[in-house]
Amino acid sequence: MQIVNKEEFKKNVTDNLKILYRKSLKEASEQQIYQAVSYAVKDMIIDRWIATHQEYEKKDVKTVYYLSMEFLMGRALGNCIINLCQDQVIKEALSDLGIDLTNIEDQEPDPALGNGGLGRLAACFLDSLSTLGYAAYGCGIRYKYGMFEQKIENGYQIEVPDEWLKNGYPFEMKRAEYAVEVKFGGYVRYMKDETGKEKFVQENYQSVMAVPYDIPIIGYGNNVVNTLRIWDAEAISSFNLDSFDKGDYQKAVEQENLARTICEVLYPNDNHYAGKELRLKQQYFFVSASIQRAVKKYMEHHEDVHKLYEKVCFQLNDTHPTVTVAELMRILMDDYSLSWDEAWQVTTKTCAYTNHTIMSEALEKWPVELFSKLLPRIYQIVEEINRRFVIEIQNRYPGDYNKVARMSIVYDGQVKMAHLAIVGSFSVNGVARLHTEILKNQQLKDFYQMMPEKFNNKTNGITQRRFLLHGNPLLAEWVTRKIGNAWITHLPEMKRLVPLADDEQCQNEFMEIKYKNKVRLAEYIKKYNNIDVDPNSIYDVQVKRLHEYKRQLLNILHVMYLYNELKRNPEMDFYPRTFIFGAKASAGYRRAKAIIKLINNVGDVINNDKSINNKIKVVFIENYRVSNAELIFAASDVSEQISTASKEASGTGNMKFMLNGAVTIGTMDGANVEIVEEVGRENAVIFGLSSDEVINYENHGGYNPKDIYNSDVEIRNVLTQLINGFYSPENAELFRELYNSLLEPIDGARADQYFILKDFRAYVEAQREVEKAYVDRRRWAKMAMLNTACCGKFSSDRTIEEYVRDIWHLEKVNVEL
């Protein structure tokens, strides 16, 4: 490992300030210093980046292209410095210049390329692929404004553009030489060439140029640098002067407008036709660009496109990139003249699909009218895939028309993307053992019965380098002192901490680190929320995308219940609690946004009630993202993983909390099941219906939430507070929809669809168990330490090795400088 020359690095920083801004260090702003330092770090990366790709070409290694609508990367500067193993030298160099690295890191915006667990998983996977030395590209979109930056105003979520590119992003590199054209609309003309071979030509289409920007993904301590390639859209011809001169100003800039809208935001609101059309455009745009470039890159070094699958694998991260199957068929047939059967054989050996959801509404379906109009050639191919697949179903299950209806790719006016992904891929994986079993036995049962060899499980993981080494340096240093630093690249080493969990001195050290991290988070909350929280209180934390199945509503209803208890019995034994929430709700998800408003209104009432002596505080952290998540995970005592059993595919926040020594309160859902197996049921607090019980109620009925409402006065009092103005004196009806959703069927959904009232009493008891454990300081310290010690399975390094072994079949590469 090359050690950077400290004096040279200092010179690079000051030179960058001159070149970029014509300023000295003394004159420069913190943002300008951040840019200068980032470019100096990027200089260190470039040689490694070049050397990595030279090694890949020399060894002709197989490459995985990880196709994802989201990559929630987090800040790059600190992570790059750590993975380069140059943090000490660079800190010293910057200190010599009077620069505090922590302050400079805070100048970096989080790249707005993702939103939730799907995007963060993709980022962890890229980190692990580089650290393990496997060839990989992440492929996505260079969103100008991300999903949105969340502001909380008067308790409401307000969406504003996330202007992460406002000052430029020093770690990206435009690669205009690899731009490709992507076509939309028009019609397809059938013809025969001079040899009599049939051809399909798309005509009268609109198109944009897809231009890639590359971001380096650095492996830890091994010189390997892979690439996140995000595509921007540019007009083929940005300005039509003829139209402008004739007074048709709109037509003059129409191509520019088309290009601009494609990459403006992640997940545009699709409650209307235009939003749906834009989402499908985005998906095809980045998929087509990525597949075109990947095939062309392969052909630059190989002669036979029939063997593409030997050197390339396209991994589809959920259903968003599923159009990959049809696009690869199009390229192979229309650009490389393969027959249908030849192209299908290549495609089905090249594509692999990861399913990330059990929720049927999240398995994308596109109206045929929209799909065929926007992607006419792709639709033809999808129709032919479907026709042939239906024949297979009929041959396998003669006369079973219900099977055809359930499994068809095109049916009832819809294109079903999950079905296309399964039929066109050689591998279909779930992301936690329970999730995969539910897919096989419930959601995708027909497909599993027909093609069981495709299905496998790959339990998700997280990168310890981001979420412990960078996010929790105090704990990382303590772990290294106790067991050495091998855990950084081999997380199962953490098991060596198990014997220390009974050592009183080690327990005290561990809990002192937790306390310091709680103080750090308290300072953040004071700065951004102007709320004083007590670091000695229990930090009970739920941070994740807001969806009803994740049951933030259960959490806040319990807070309301506890508040009622305290008001009724002020002298009751009660250990102080700080309930911390962080979540974005999709812009068009009305009920989720109402839950955010409820959390904030409850907080306003409780936080300002002096009579309870600060025994409860409620905090909603605005604009939850990777950079503040690192502070939150490090400080948390209790990890809220309370989704309705059978609904959470895996979860990865649960793993980040565990890594940082938080104790899970949760249902037996997703990866919680495997977390409990690793740490022991006595070191987690489990409650609620099982997935089998939930599925049984869903299929056969037998649950009426009004029975609970009518028989449990305390629950009834909590629900009544939703509609009597207690938490919304300005409008007693403000939370009426939340109230109704718990007691009445709405929009075709069952009353209390996510079993909040059914699990409420079990949750109350589980929270009492949390308090009982926490006040026994030695017991709690042991539980917390064992969570950290038993997290080894949940590294994304392990997950990636399983993908490599079972699906991708990649070759490790060593890079020497």
PDB file of N, CA, C and O in Angstrom, residues 104 189 197 285 488 513 731 778:
ATOM      1  N   ILE A 104     -14.829  19.797   6.907  1.00  0.00           N
ATOM      2  CA  ILE A 104     -14.794  19.782   5.439  1.00  0.00           C
ATOM      3  C   ILE A 104     -15.756  18.713   4.910  1.00  0.00           C
ATOM      4  O   ILE A 104     -16.468  18.940   3.922  1.00  0.00           O
ATOM      5  N   ARG A 189     -41.128  -0.440 -38.480  1.00  0.00           N
ATOM      6  CA  ARG A 189     -41.363  -0.892 -39.858  1.00  0.00           C
ATOM      7  C   ARG A 189     -40.647  -2.217 -40.082  1.00  0.00           C
ATOM      8  O   ARG A 189     -39.476  -2.369 -39.739  1.00  0.00           O
ATOM      9  N   LYS A 197     -33.061 -11.343 -45.094  1.00  0.00           N
ATOM     10  CA  LYS A 197     -33.254 -11.487 -43.650  1.00  0.00           C
ATOM     11  C   LYS A 197     -34.196 -10.392 -43.146  1.00  0.00           C
ATOM     12  O   LYS A 197     -34.076  -9.225 -43.552  1.00  0.00           O
ATOM     13  N   PHE A 285     -34.425   4.381 -20.426  1.00  0.00           N
ATOM     14  CA  PHE A 285     -33.276   5.235 -20.740  1.00  0.00           C
ATOM     15  C   PHE A 285     -31.982   4.660 -20.163  1.00  0.00           C
ATOM     16  O   PHE A 285     -31.004   4.433 -20.876  1.00  0.00           O
ATOM     17  N   ILE A 488     -12.399  -5.454   9.516  1.00  0.00           N
ATOM     18  CA  ILE A 488     -12.700  -4.436   8.498  1.00  0.00           C
ATOM     19  C   ILE A 488     -13.013  -5.091   7.156  1.00  0.00           C
ATOM     20  O   ILE A 488     -13.853  -4.601   6.394  1.00  0.00           O
ATOM     21  N   ILE A 513     -18.662   4.606  25.247  1.00  0.00           N
ATOM     22  CA  ILE A 513     -18.634   4.986  23.819  1.00  0.00           C
ATOM     23  C   ILE A 513     -20.055   5.279  23.337  1.00  0.00           C
ATOM     24  O   ILE A 513     -20.296   6.266  22.636  1.00  0.00           O
ATOM     25  N   ASN A 731     -57.676  21.627  13.722  1.00  0.00           N
ATOM     26  CA  ASN A 731     -58.513  20.850  12.802  1.00  0.00           C
ATOM     27  C   ASN A 731     -58.683  19.444  13.363  1.00  0.00           C
ATOM     28  O   ASN A 731     -57.832  18.581  13.149  1.00  0.00           O
ATOM     29  N   ARG A 778     -25.925  -3.837  33.582  1.00  0.00           N
ATOM     30  CA  ARG A 778     -25.013  -4.892  33.125  1.00  0.00           C
ATOM     31  C   ARG A 778     -25.698  -5.809  32.108  1.00  0.00           C
ATOM     32  O   ARG A 778     -25.089  -6.230  31.124  1.00  0.00           O
TER      33      ARG A 778
END
